[in-house]
mmCIF file of C-alpha atoms in Angstrom:
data_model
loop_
_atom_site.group_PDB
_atom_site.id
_atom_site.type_symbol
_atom_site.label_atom_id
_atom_site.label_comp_id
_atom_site.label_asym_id
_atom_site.label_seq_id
_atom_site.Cartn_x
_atom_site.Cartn_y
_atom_site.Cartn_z
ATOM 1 C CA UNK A 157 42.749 59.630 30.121
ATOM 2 C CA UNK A 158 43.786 56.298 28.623
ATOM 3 C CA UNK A 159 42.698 55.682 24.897
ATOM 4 C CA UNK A 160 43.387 51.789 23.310
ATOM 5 C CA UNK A 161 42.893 50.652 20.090
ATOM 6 C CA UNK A 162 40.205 48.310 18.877
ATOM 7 C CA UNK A 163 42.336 45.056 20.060
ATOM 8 C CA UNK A 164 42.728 46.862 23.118
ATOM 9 C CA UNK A 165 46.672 47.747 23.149
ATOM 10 C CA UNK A 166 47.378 50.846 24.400
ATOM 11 C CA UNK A 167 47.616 53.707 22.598
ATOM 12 C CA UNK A 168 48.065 57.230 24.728
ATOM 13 C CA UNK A 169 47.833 58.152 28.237
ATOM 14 C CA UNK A 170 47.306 61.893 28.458
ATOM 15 C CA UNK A 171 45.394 64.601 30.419
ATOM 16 C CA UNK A 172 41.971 65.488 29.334
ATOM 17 C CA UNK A 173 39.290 67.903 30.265
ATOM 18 C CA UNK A 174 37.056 64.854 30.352
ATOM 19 C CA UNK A 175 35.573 63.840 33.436
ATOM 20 C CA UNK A 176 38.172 62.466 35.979
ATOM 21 C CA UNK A 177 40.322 62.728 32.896
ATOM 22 C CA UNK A 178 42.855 65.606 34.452
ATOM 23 C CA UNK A 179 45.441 65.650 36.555
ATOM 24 C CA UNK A 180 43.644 66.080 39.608
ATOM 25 C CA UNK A 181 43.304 64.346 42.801
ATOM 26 C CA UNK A 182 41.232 60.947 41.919
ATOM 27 C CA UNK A 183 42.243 61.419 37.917
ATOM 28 C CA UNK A 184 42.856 58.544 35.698
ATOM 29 C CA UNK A 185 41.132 56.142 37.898
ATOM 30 C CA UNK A 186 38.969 53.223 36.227
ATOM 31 C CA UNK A 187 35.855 51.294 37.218
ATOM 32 C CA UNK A 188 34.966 54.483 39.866
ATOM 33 C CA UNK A 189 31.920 56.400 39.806
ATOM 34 C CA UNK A 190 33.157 58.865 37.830
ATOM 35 C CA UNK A 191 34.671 57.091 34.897
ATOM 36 C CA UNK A 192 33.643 57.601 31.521
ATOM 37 C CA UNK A 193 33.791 55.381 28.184
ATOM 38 C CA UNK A 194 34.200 56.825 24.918
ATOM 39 C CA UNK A 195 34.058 55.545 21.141
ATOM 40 C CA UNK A 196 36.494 57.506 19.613
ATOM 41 C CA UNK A 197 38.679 57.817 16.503
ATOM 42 C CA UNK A 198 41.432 59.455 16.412
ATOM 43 C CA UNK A 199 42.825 61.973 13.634
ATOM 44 C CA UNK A 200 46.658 61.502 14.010
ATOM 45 C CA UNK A 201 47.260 64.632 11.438
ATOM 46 C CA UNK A 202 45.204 66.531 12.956
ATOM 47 C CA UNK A 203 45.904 65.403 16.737
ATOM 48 C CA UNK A 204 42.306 65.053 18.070
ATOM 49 C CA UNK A 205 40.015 63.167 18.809
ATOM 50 C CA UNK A 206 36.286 62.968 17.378
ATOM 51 C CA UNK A 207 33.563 60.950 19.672
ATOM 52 C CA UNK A 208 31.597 58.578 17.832
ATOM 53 C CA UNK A 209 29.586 57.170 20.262
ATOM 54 C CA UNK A 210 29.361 57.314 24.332
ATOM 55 C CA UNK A 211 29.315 53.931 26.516
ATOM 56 C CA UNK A 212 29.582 55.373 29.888
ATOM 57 C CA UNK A 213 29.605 58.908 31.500
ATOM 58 C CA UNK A 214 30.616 59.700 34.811
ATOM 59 C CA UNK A 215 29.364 56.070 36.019
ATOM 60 C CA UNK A 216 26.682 55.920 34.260
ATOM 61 C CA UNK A 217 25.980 52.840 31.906
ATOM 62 C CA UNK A 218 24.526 53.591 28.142
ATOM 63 C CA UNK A 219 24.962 50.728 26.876
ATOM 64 C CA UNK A 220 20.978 49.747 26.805
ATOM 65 C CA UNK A 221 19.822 52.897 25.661
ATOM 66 C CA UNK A 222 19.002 53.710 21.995
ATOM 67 C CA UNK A 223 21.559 55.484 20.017
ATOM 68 C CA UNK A 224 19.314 58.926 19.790
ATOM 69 C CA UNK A 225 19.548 59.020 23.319
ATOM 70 C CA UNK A 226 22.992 57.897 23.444
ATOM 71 C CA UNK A 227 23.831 61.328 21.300
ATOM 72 C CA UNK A 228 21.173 63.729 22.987
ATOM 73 C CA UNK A 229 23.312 63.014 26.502
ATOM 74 C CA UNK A 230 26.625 62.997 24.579
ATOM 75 C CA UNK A 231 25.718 66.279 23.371
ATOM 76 C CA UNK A 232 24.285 67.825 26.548
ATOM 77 C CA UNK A 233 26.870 66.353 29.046
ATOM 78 C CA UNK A 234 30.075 68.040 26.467
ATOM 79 C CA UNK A 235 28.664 70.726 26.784
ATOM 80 C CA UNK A 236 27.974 70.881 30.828
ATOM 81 C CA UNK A 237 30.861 68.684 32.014
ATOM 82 C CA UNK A 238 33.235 69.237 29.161
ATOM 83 C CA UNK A 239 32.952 71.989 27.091
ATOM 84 C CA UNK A 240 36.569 72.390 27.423
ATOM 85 C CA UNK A 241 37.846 69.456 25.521
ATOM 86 C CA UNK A 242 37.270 71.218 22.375
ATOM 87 C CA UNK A 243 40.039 73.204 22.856
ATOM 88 C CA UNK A 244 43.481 72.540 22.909
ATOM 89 C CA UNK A 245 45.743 73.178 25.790
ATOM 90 C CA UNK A 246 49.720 71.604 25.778
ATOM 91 C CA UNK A 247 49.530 70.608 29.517
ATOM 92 C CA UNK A 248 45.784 70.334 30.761
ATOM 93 C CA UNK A 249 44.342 69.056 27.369
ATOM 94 C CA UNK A 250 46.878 68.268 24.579
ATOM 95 C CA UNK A 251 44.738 66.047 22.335
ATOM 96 C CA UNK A 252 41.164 68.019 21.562
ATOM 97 C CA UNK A 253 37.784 65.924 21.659
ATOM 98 C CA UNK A 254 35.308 66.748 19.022
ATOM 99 C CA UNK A 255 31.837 65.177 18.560
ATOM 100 C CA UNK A 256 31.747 63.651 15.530
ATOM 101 C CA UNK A 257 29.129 65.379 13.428
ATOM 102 C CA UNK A 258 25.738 63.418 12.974
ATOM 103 C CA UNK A 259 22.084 64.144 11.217
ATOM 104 C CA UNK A 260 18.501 62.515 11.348
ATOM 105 C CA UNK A 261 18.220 60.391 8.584
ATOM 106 C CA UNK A 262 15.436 62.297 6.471
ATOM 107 C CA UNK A 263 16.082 64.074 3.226
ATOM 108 C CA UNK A 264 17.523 67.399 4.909
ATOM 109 C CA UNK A 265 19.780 65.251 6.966
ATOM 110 C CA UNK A 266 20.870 63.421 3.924
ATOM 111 C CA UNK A 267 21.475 66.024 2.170
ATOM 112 C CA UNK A 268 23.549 68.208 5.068
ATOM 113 C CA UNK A 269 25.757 64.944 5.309
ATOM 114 C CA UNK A 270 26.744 64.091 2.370
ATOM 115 C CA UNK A 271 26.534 67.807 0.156
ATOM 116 C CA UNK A 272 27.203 70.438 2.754
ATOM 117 C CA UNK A 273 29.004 68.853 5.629
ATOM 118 C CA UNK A 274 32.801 70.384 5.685
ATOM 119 C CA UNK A 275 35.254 68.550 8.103
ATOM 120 C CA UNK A 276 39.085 69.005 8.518
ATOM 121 C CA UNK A 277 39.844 65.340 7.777
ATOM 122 C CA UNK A 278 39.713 62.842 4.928
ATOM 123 C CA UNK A 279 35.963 61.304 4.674
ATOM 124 C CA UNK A 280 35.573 58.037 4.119
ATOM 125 C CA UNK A 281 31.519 57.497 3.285
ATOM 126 C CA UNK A 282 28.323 57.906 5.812
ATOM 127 C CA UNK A 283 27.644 55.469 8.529
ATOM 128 C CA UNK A 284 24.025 54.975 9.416
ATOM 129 C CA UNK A 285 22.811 53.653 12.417
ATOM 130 C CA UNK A 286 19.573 52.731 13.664
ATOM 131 C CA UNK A 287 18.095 54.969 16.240
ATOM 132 C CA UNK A 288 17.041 52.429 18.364
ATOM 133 C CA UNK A 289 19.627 50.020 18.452
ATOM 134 C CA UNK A 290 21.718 49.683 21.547
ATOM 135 C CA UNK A 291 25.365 49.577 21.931
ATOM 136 C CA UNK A 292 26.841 46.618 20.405
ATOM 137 C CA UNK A 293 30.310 45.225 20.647
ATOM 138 C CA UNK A 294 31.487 44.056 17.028
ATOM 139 C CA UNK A 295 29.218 43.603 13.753
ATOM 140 C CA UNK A 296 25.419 44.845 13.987
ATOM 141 C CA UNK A 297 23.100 44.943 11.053
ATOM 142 C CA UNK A 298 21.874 48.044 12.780
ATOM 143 C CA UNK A 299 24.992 49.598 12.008
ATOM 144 C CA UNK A 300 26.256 49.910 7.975
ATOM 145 C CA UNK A 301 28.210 52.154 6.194
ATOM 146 C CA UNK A 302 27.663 53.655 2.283
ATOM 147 C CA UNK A 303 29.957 55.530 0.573
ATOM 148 C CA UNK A 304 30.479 56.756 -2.822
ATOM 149 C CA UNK A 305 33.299 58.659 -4.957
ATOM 150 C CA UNK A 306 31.786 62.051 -3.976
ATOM 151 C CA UNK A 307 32.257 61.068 0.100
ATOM 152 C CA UNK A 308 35.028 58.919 0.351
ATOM 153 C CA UNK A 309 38.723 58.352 -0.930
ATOM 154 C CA UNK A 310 38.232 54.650 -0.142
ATOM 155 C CA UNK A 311 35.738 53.536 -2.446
ATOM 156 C CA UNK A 312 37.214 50.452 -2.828
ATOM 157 C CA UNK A 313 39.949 47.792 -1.633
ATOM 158 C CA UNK A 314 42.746 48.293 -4.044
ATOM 159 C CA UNK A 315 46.111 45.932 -4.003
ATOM 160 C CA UNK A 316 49.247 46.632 -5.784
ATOM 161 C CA UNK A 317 49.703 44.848 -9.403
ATOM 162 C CA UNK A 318 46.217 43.934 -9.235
ATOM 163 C CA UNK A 319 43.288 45.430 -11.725
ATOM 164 C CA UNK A 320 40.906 47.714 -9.506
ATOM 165 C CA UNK A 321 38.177 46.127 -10.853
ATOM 166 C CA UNK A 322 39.253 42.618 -9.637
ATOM 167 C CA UNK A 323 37.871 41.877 -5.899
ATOM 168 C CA UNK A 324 39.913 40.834 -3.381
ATOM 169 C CA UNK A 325 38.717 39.566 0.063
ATOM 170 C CA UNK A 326 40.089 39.052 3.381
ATOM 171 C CA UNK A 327 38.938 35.463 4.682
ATOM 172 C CA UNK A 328 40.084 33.236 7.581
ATOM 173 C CA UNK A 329 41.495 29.348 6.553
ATOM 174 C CA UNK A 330 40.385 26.398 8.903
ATOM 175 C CA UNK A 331 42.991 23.877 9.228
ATOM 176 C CA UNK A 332 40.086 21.562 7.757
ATOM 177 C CA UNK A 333 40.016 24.415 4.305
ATOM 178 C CA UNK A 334 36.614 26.379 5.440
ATOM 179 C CA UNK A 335 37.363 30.167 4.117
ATOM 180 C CA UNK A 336 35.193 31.994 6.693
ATOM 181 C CA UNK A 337 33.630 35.706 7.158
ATOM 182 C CA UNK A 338 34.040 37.852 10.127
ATOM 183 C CA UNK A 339 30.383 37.005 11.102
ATOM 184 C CA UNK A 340 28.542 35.994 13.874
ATOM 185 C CA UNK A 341 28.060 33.324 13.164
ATOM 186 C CA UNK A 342 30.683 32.646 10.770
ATOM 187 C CA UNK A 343 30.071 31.966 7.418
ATOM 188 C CA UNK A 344 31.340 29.476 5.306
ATOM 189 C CA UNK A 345 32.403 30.880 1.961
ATOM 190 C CA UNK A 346 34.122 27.962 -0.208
ATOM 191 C CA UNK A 347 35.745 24.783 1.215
ATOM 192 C CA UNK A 348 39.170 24.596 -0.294
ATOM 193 C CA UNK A 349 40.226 21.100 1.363
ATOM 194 C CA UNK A 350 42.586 20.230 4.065
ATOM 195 C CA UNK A 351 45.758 19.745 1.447
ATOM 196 C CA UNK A 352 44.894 22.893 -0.259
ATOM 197 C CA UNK A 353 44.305 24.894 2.535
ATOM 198 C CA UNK A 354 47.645 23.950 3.660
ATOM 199 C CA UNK A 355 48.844 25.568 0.950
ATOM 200 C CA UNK A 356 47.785 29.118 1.818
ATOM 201 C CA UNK A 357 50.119 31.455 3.499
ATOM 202 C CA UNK A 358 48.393 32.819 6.328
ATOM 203 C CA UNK A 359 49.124 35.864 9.136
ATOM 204 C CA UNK A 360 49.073 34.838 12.499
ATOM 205 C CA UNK A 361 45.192 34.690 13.099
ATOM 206 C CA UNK A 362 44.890 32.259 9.843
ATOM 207 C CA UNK A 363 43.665 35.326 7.915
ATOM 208 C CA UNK A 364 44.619 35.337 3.878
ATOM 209 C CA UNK A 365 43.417 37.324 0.272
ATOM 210 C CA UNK A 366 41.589 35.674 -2.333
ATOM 211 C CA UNK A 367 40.490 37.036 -5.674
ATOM 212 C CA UNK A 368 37.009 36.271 -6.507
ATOM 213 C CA UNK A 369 35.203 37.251 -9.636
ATOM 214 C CA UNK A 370 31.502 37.383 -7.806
ATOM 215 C CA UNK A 371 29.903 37.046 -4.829
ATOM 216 C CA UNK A 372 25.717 36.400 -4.200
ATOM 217 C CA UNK A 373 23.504 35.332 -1.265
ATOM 218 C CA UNK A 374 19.936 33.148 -1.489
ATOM 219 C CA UNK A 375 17.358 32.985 1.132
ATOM 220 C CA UNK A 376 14.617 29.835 0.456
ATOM 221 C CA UNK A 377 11.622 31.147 -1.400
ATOM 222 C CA UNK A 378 8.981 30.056 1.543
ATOM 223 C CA UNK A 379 11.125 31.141 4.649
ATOM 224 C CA UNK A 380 10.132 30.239 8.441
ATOM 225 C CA UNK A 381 10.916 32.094 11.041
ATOM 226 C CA UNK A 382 14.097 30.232 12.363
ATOM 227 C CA UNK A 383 14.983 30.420 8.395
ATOM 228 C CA UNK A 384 15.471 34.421 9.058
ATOM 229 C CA UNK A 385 18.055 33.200 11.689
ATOM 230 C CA UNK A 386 20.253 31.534 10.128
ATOM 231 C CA UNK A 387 22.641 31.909 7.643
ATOM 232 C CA UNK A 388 22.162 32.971 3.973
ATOM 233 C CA UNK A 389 23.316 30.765 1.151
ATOM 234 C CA UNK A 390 26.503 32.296 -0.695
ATOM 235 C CA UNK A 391 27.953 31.758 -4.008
ATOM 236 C CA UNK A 392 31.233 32.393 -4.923
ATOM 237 C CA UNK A 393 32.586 32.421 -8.411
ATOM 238 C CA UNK A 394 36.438 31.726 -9.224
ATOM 239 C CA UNK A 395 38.198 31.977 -5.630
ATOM 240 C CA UNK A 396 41.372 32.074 -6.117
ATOM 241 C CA UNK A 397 44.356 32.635 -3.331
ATOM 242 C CA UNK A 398 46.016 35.942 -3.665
ATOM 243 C CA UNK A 399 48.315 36.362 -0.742
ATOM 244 C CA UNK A 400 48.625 36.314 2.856
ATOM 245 C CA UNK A 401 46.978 38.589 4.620
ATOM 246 C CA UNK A 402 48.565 41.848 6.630
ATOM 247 C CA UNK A 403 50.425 41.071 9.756
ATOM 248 C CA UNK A 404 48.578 43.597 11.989
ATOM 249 C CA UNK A 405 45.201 42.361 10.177
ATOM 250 C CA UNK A 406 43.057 40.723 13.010
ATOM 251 C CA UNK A 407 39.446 40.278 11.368
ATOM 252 C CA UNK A 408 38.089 38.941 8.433
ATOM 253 C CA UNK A 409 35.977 40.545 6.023
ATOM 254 C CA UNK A 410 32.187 40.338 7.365
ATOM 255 C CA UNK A 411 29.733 39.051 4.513
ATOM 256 C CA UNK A 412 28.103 42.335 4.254
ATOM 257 C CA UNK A 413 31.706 43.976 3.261
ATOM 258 C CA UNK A 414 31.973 41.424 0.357
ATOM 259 C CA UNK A 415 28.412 42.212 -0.994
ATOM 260 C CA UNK A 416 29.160 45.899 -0.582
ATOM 261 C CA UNK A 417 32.659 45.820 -2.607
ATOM 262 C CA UNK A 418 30.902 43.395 -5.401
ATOM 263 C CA UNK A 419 27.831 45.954 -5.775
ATOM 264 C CA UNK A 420 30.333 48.813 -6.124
ATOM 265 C CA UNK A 421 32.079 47.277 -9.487
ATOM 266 C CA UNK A 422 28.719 45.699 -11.224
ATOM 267 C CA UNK A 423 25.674 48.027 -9.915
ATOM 268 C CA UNK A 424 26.588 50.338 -7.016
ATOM 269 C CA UNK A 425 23.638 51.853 -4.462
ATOM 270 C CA UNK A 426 23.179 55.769 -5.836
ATOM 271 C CA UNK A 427 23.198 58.276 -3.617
ATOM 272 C CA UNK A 428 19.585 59.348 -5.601
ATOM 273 C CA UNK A 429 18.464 56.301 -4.395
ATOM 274 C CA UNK A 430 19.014 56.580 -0.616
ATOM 275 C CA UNK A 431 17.845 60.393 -0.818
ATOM 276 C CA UNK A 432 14.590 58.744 -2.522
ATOM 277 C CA UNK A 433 14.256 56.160 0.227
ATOM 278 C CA UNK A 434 14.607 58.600 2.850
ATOM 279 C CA UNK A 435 11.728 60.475 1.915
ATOM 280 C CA UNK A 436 9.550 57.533 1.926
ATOM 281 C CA UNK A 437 11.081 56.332 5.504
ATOM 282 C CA UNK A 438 11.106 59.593 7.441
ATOM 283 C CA UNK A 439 8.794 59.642 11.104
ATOM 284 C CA UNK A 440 6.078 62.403 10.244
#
C-alpha cells in the first residue's frame, strides 16, 4: 500500500489489509485489476487513516458515479473485502483505515454531524458534498466546507503579530502584477503593476500574503447564459502585501475561501440557518 500526498510525493509504503495491499504474492502492484484508489487523510497522532472518498476498487473505476453511490460501495466493499483494516496489526496492518463518518443532509443528519458526532481527532468544520456530483480532481462548487466555533479549531486564518480580525489571503503574483485565486479559471483579484509586483517576495510557485480589509463579488443584473460561465466581478478594498507566502505552500486561496473568511468576521452563515435550509431542501 503506497499513500502520497496531495502534490503527489510519497508519503508511506506499508502493508494493508486493503485489497492487493498485503504482503502477498501480486501485493503492491499498480494499474492491475486489482488495484484500488483511495481519498484518504491521515491522522498522524492517532496513526490511521480515515477514507474520505473511493476512486477505484479492485479495478473498478468510480470516478463517474455520484458520490451516494461512491459511499454505498465504499461501505459495502470494507466491509466484504476489508473489514480488517479497521484494526490494527504491527506487521500485516500497521496503519488502521477508518471510513470517515458521513450523514444525509436533512435535519437529523445535520444535527448527528455537527451535535452528536464524537471522533478521536481534532474537527475542523462539515464538508458537504453534492450527492450527485462525480469525482473531481481539484476545486468543485459541488464540494464546500462550513464550519463554526462549535465544530472546528480553525475558524479562521490567523498570522503572528497580526489582529485576528484583519484578513489575510494567499494569492499568486504574475510577473505582469495580476494577484490571482486558485480558480479555474483564475481570477484576477487587483493588478498591482509590473514594478510593484516586483516588489513582492514570493515562494517558489509566485505565491504571497496580502492584508485586505474586504472582499465582494457582482454578477450583471440581466445575466445570459454564457454570463453564468464566466467569472464574477470582485472588489477588493485596501490590499496590502503582508509577506511571502510558506515555502511548502503550493496553491492559492480559491475565491470561495476569501468570501468564506470575510463572511466569518462581518456576518458569518449560522448553523440555525443551514439546519433551517435543510428542512426546506430535504427529498420527501
Amino acid at each position: 500500500t503506497v499513500s502520497r500526498l496531495r502534490t503527489g510525493k510519497l508519503l508511506q509504503v506499508f502493508p494493508s489489509e486493503l485489497p492487493n495491499g498485503g504482503l502477498g504474492k501480486g501485493a503492491g502492484r499498480t494499474g492491475g485489476q486489482d488495484s484500488s484508489v483511495l481519498d484518504c487523510i491521515y491522522a498522524e497522532e492517532l496513526g490511521c487513516y480515515y477514507i474520505c472518498d473511493v476512486l477505484c476498487w479492485k479495478g473498478h473505476a468510480l470516478f463517474d458515479c455520484t458520490a451516494e453511490f461512491r459511499f454505498f460501495w465504499l461501505q459495502q466493499k470494507m466491509a466484504e473485502d476489508a473489514a480488517l483494516a479497521v484494526q490494527h496489526h504491527p506487521q500485516q496492518n500497521p496503519y488502521p483505515m477508518h471510513l470517515l463518518p458521513w450523514y444525509c443532509c436533512d435535519p437529523q443528519g445535520l444535527e448527528a454531524a455537527y451535535r452528536s458526532l464524537e471522533v478521536p481527532f481534532t474537527r475542523d468544520g462539515l464538508l458537504f458534498l453534492h450527492r450527485d456530483s462525480n469525482y473531481e480532481i481539484g476545486l468543485t462548487p459541488l464540494m464546500l466546507v462550513w464550519k463554526d466555533s462549535n465544530c472546528s479549531t480553525y475558524l479562521s486564518e490567523v498570522y503572528k503579530d497580526i489582529d485576528p480580525a484583519v484578513q489575510v489571503v494567499c494569492l499568486q503574483v504574475t510577473e505582469s502584477g495580476a494577484l490571482l485565486t486558485h480558480d479555474e479559471p483564475q481570477i484576477v483579484i487587483a493588478q498591482a503593476g509590473a514594478e510593484l509586483a516586483a516588489s513582492f517576495a514570493r515562494n517558489k510557485k509566485g505565491l504571497a500574503l496580502f492584508k485586505i480589509a474586504g472582499i465582494s463579488i457582482a454578477y450583471p443584473e440581466a445575466m445570459s447564459e454564457d454570463d453564468f460561465q464566466s467569472p464574477p466581478q470582485v472588489a477588493v478594498s485596501n490590499i496590502e502585501f503582508f509577506a511571502t507566502a510558506a515555502a511548502k505552500r503550493t496553491d492559492a486561496d480559491s475565491l470561495t475561501k476569501a468570501l468564506f473568511q470575510q463572511r466569518l468576521r462581518v456576518q458569518p452563515l449560522s448553523y440555525e440557518e443551514l439546519l433551517h435550509n435543510s428542512a426546506l431542501t430535504s427529498p420527501t
